[in-house]
């Protein structure tokens, strides 16, 4: 019996060995592709017409199909198919990267978060766009166009934007007889006055997004920029160990220490903060425009409907600086019908389409003219402060290794806000970290 | 491999050493090889290839250099063991050892807690009383919920204005760095997986014949003595399998701390989270190196566990081996059916070790 077993094993071994040999050749296959041609990304011709795909995050607004249907009706030979990716930004980025690394032509037009542009451009995953073929760029808000560039070359077209707003309880401010604050100091003073009112004794003053995630990078950058500092300067070098940056960060840490910001705010992402504001527990709240519609709902989900208003973000001593959000559309380097893809991007970024989109979804457009539109202003009363917010907004560092950079920023900011690291040390450590990440 | 052994046992031809040389041309061996090769090829594709490819990947690095024009230099470079040495040095070293400590700490505390609770649950479920079916079903509900969903559930309980704080009348910020986030992960994991141990232990309990207890009662043994001398030894084979699977599972814990507490939190960062973090920043080489180290750690722990406690993971196959003699002692007590429990356990264990 033993011998039987061993010779069967031998046969089995032969079978395994041959399948392994098969695998080895399969392994070897992907080795040689390293050298890469990648030479076509010099802003050259965008050629090829035909059906394309549009890779985008889950369409929570439900309006994207309408937009694409409008294109498909006009272009029966160049139909666009929507490829819906996961709802989370990380999931979208991962799928796009995997697709690019496989040099697959499954995705033609990519819906990129503004902070991904540099990474995708530097890896030659998206095609450089000739600026002269996109004549509308000059009519878009310049800060949004800036997010679509890497090393002064255009790689995408901004289609939606986003800026931070200061939501405040208009009813309480009016009662206390104070104007909406323009600076951090005014905000602190205003809160003290409101808290003197009997009905507002237990209200918390202010909260943003301070959980350790991308929102913290946004809020930290706003604190630094609003105090006159920079995280990464115009020369592309980090410069965060400065007195201005220290003043900005200290305002946040002091806010936690003095109780100006509730302790729970360290766990707030967008939704937790919004809930606290809607429950009537916050006097001032920093958040994105999407909150406006939800906080104004009169179905009982919001306790403050009709009692709040918005203002541009306050800075430390002067006007605040928002961090820019939004999405850019880019063309995958590996797709075939680039001419169609370019036309589709032009179509989606057109004034007409953006207007149709904001009417349905309230997503901030990139066209400057739409913010002046009287009908839209009636529908969305926050457009004026939002435009002010976006116009002066700063983009987050445009670096290839954005993932590492934002992790480093979160690490430093979280350490300072939880009191684990003094702000000065947090900033100097961050400067060292960023220098090593960005010079590469 | 047990399939190979079984097949081999069936046709008993003349056992001659000289036949081995020609055995490949001989009918049975060839047929066995042909019949088995699809299975082996599939196994090689889904098990061997990913492991080898991960090992290979961990020796390369790519996309970490930028040229003068700002483009990432293409192509991957062979760097030998650099990815491994980098893990243990400097800042990444600190992060690695922290994650290593967290992983180990989670494994030890959670598995101990879950074993105690699970055995208790099994004893309750085993007792004959009215409404036993409902109790059994409700104990198993947590195990049936996907980990990510239960992580979200507990995140909701542990948020600043959540149920936990309302019940305790305090304002503990569970998801911030510190003991509280560690505790929240331990609570959520124990809640979810103690029923698994309970289930397997229950299966073991049901194989113990009542006569044994009756005999013990006649001899005057009290409940505690019965538990220590009868229940525990007889349920041991099933329990050890359950514990082993929990250890392997907990060593690669990822989703629970990732969703419940969040990424990049030193207090709860585990080795799997480190590998994920590297991979999501497109550093696949170092990510593969982290995964390989975790793989080796898991394999080592499993080996030590099996060696020390003699968990009968391969069923009778191990016992038949000549060196299995020493451990045979602990298995004498194994009731019939303990091995079926082991096999049931393996289907319950979820994904592969890596």
Tab-separated table of N, CA, C and O in Angstrom, chain A residues 250-299:
chain	number	residue	atom	x	y	z
A	250	UNK	N	-2.456	76.961	16.416
A	250	UNK	CA	-2.713	77.240	17.831
A	250	UNK	C	-4.165	77.652	18.056
A	250	UNK	O	-4.761	77.307	19.077
A	251	UNK	N	-4.731	78.396	17.087
A	251	UNK	CA	-6.140	78.784	17.227
A	251	UNK	C	-7.017	77.543	17.377
A	251	UNK	O	-7.949	77.532	18.196
A	252	UNK	N	-6.701	76.502	16.610
A	252	UNK	CA	-7.484	75.257	16.715
A	252	UNK	C	-7.247	74.556	18.050
A	252	UNK	O	-8.195	74.142	18.726
A	253	UNK	N	-5.970	74.418	18.431
A	253	UNK	CA	-5.690	73.695	19.672
A	253	UNK	C	-6.258	74.452	20.871
A	253	UNK	O	-6.799	73.846	21.790
A	254	UNK	N	-6.145	75.796	20.835
A	254	UNK	CA	-6.731	76.588	21.918
A	254	UNK	C	-8.244	76.412	21.953
A	254	UNK	O	-8.853	76.394	23.019
A	255	UNK	N	-8.835	76.313	20.753
A	255	UNK	CA	-10.281	76.110	20.667
A	255	UNK	C	-10.717	74.876	21.439
A	255	UNK	O	-11.720	74.893	22.150
A	256	UNK	N	-9.931	73.812	21.308
A	256	UNK	CA	-10.254	72.593	22.055
A	256	UNK	C	-10.008	72.786	23.543
A	256	UNK	O	-10.790	72.332	24.381
A	257	UNK	N	-8.900	73.481	23.871
A	257	UNK	CA	-8.545	73.631	25.284
A	257	UNK	C	-9.564	74.473	26.029
A	257	UNK	O	-9.949	74.155	27.149
A	258	UNK	N	-10.010	75.567	25.383
A	258	UNK	CA	-10.889	76.491	26.093
A	258	UNK	C	-12.343	76.071	26.037
A	258	UNK	O	-13.187	76.697	26.673
A	259	UNK	N	-12.644	75.054	25.260
A	259	UNK	CA	-14.036	74.623	25.160
A	259	UNK	C	-14.806	75.377	24.091
A	259	UNK	O	-16.018	75.202	23.961
A	260	UNK	N	-14.108	76.213	23.315
A	260	UNK	CA	-14.744	76.905	22.198
A	260	UNK	C	-15.241	75.871	21.184
A	260	UNK	O	-16.261	76.046	20.539
A	261	UNK	N	-14.490	74.788	21.068
A	261	UNK	CA	-14.929	73.657	20.255
A	261	UNK	C	-15.211	72.491	21.201
A	261	UNK	O	-14.440	72.245	22.119
A	262	UNK	N	-16.317	71.772	20.991
A	262	UNK	CA	-16.626	70.658	21.892
A	262	UNK	C	-15.592	69.542	21.743
A	262	UNK	O	-15.039	69.342	20.668
A	263	UNK	N	-15.349	68.843	22.855
A	263	UNK	CA	-14.358	67.764	22.822
A	263	UNK	C	-14.710	66.718	21.764
A	263	UNK	O	-13.848	66.143	21.114
A	264	UNK	N	-16.026	66.487	21.586
A	264	UNK	CA	-16.462	65.457	20.644
A	264	UNK	C	-16.096	65.801	19.204
A	264	UNK	O	-16.095	64.919	18.338
A	265	UNK	N	-15.758	67.076	18.943
A	265	UNK	CA	-15.461	67.480	17.570
A	265	UNK	C	-14.247	66.736	17.006
A	265	UNK	O	-14.083	66.654	15.790
A	266	UNK	N	-13.403	66.179	17.884
A	266	UNK	CA	-12.241	65.423	17.404
A	266	UNK	C	-12.697	64.138	16.695
A	266	UNK	O	-11.932	63.523	15.969
A	267	UNK	N	-13.941	63.744	16.909
A	267	UNK	CA	-14.457	62.551	16.224
A	267	UNK	C	-15.371	62.911	15.056
A	267	UNK	O	-15.982	62.032	14.457
A	268	UNK	N	-15.473	64.209	14.740
A	268	UNK	CA	-16.427	64.633	13.710
A	268	UNK	C	-15.872	64.470	12.305
A	268	UNK	O	-14.789	64.957	11.989
A	269	UNK	N	-16.619	63.811	11.459
A	269	UNK	CA	-16.449	63.938	10.014
A	269	UNK	C	-17.595	64.842	9.546
A	269	UNK	O	-18.269	65.435	10.371
A	270	UNK	N	-17.834	64.926	8.240
A	270	UNK	CA	-18.879	65.833	7.759
A	270	UNK	C	-20.223	65.540	8.412
A	270	UNK	O	-20.917	66.433	8.872
A	271	UNK	N	-20.576	64.256	8.443
A	271	UNK	CA	-21.924	63.911	8.864
A	271	UNK	C	-22.148	64.106	10.360
A	271	UNK	O	-23.199	64.573	10.780
A	272	UNK	N	-21.155	63.744	11.187
A	272	UNK	CA	-21.320	63.916	12.629
A	272	UNK	C	-21.505	65.385	12.965
A	272	UNK	O	-22.354	65.749	13.787
A	273	UNK	N	-20.701	66.243	12.311
A	273	UNK	CA	-20.809	67.680	12.557
A	273	UNK	C	-22.157	68.218	12.094
A	273	UNK	O	-22.796	69.008	12.782
A	274	UNK	N	-22.560	67.752	10.914
A	274	UNK	CA	-23.851	68.203	10.397
A	274	UNK	C	-24.977	67.831	11.360
A	274	UNK	O	-25.871	68.630	11.631
A	275	UNK	N	-24.925	66.610	11.881
A	275	UNK	CA	-25.969	66.196	12.818
A	275	UNK	C	-26.001	67.097	14.048
A	275	UNK	O	-27.059	67.522	14.495
A	276	UNK	N	-24.794	67.380	14.584
A	276	UNK	CA	-24.731	68.229	15.775
A	276	UNK	C	-25.320	69.602	15.467
A	276	UNK	O	-26.067	70.173	16.285
A	277	UNK	N	-25.016	70.134	14.274
A	277	UNK	CA	-25.536	71.451	13.894
A	277	UNK	C	-27.044	71.395	13.735
A	277	UNK	O	-27.780	72.268	14.207
A	278	UNK	N	-27.530	70.336	13.078
A	278	UNK	CA	-28.969	70.205	12.853
A	278	UNK	C	-29.752	69.992	14.144
A	278	UNK	O	-30.915	70.342	14.233
A	279	UNK	N	-29.063	69.376	15.132
A	279	UNK	CA	-29.714	69.159	16.419
A	279	UNK	C	-29.780	70.444	17.232
A	279	UNK	O	-30.349	70.462	18.321
A	280	UNK	N	-29.129	71.484	16.715
A	280	UNK	CA	-29.119	72.748	17.443
A	280	UNK	C	-28.047	72.822	18.514
A	280	UNK	O	-28.103	73.648	19.417
A	281	UNK	N	-27.021	71.943	18.406
A	281	UNK	CA	-25.959	71.931	19.409
A	281	UNK	C	-24.753	72.769	19.041
A	281	UNK	O	-23.807	72.872	19.811
A	282	UNK	N	-24.764	73.350	17.840
A	282	UNK	CA	-23.611	74.129	17.399
A	282	UNK	C	-24.068	75.505	16.942
A	282	UNK	O	-25.078	75.631	16.241
A	283	UNK	N	-23.299	76.517	17.325
A	283	UNK	CA	-23.613	77.872	16.881
A	283	UNK	C	-22.991	78.131	15.507
A	283	UNK	O	-23.638	78.661	14.610
A	284	UNK	N	-21.713	77.769	15.362
A	284	UNK	CA	-21.016	77.914	14.081
A	284	UNK	C	-20.540	76.543	13.615
A	284	UNK	O	-20.101	75.726	14.423
A	285	UNK	N	-20.623	76.320	12.306
A	285	UNK	CA	-20.177	75.023	11.803
A	285	UNK	C	-19.558	75.183	10.425
A	285	UNK	O	-20.152	75.785	9.539
A	286	UNK	N	-18.356	74.618	10.254
A	286	UNK	CA	-17.711	74.654	8.952
A	286	UNK	C	-18.082	73.379	8.199
A	286	UNK	O	-17.855	72.269	8.695
A	287	UNK	N	-18.655	73.515	7.011
A	287	UNK	CA	-18.974	72.331	6.219
A	287	UNK	C	-19.140	72.731	4.757
A	287	UNK	O	-18.978	73.889	4.391
A	288	UNK	N	-19.445	71.749	3.904
A	288	UNK	CA	-19.588	71.971	2.466
A	288	UNK	C	-21.016	72.395	2.129
A	288	UNK	O	-21.913	72.234	2.962
A	289	UNK	N	-21.270	72.853	0.900
A	289	UNK	CA	-22.605	73.352	0.548
A	289	UNK	C	-23.723	72.313	0.671
A	289	UNK	O	-24.876	72.695	0.848
A	290	UNK	N	-23.390	71.029	0.592
A	290	UNK	CA	-24.471	70.029	0.602
A	290	UNK	C	-25.314	70.104	1.861
A	290	UNK	O	-26.470	69.668	1.876
A	291	UNK	N	-24.733	70.649	2.936
A	291	UNK	CA	-25.438	70.710	4.210
A	291	UNK	C	-26.654	71.631	4.128
A	291	UNK	O	-27.655	71.427	4.815
A	292	UNK	N	-26.549	72.651	3.247
A	292	UNK	CA	-27.593	73.676	3.206
A	292	UNK	C	-28.983	73.068	3.002
A	292	UNK	O	-29.928	73.376	3.732
A	293	UNK	N	-29.082	72.189	2.018
A	293	UNK	CA	-30.390	71.603	1.710
A	293	UNK	C	-30.885	70.731	2.859
A	293	UNK	O	-32.060	70.766	3.226
A	294	UNK	N	-29.958	69.953	3.450
A	294	UNK	CA	-30.364	69.018	4.500
A	294	UNK	C	-30.764	69.743	5.781
A	294	UNK	O	-31.748	69.384	6.422
A	295	UNK	N	-29.991	70.777	6.148
A	295	UNK	CA	-30.298	71.504	7.385
A	295	UNK	C	-31.567	72.330	7.230
A	295	UNK	O	-32.197	72.708	8.218
A	296	UNK	N	-31.934	72.612	5.970
A	296	UNK	CA	-33.124	73.426	5.744
A	296	UNK	C	-34.391	72.612	5.604
A	296	UNK	O	-35.462	73.165	5.381
A	297	UNK	N	-34.279	71.301	5.725
A	297	UNK	CA	-35.452	70.441	5.544
A	297	UNK	C	-36.483	70.682	6.635
A	297	UNK	O	-36.142	70.759	7.809
A	298	UNK	N	-37.733	70.764	6.228
A	298	UNK	CA	-38.787	71.066	7.196
A	298	UNK	C	-39.586	69.824	7.570
A	298	UNK	O	-40.661	69.916	8.130
A	299	UNK	N	-39.040	68.646	7.264
A	299	UNK	CA	-39.782	67.417	7.582
A	299	UNK	C	-39.515	66.918	8.996
A	299	UNK	O	-39.849	65.789	9.342
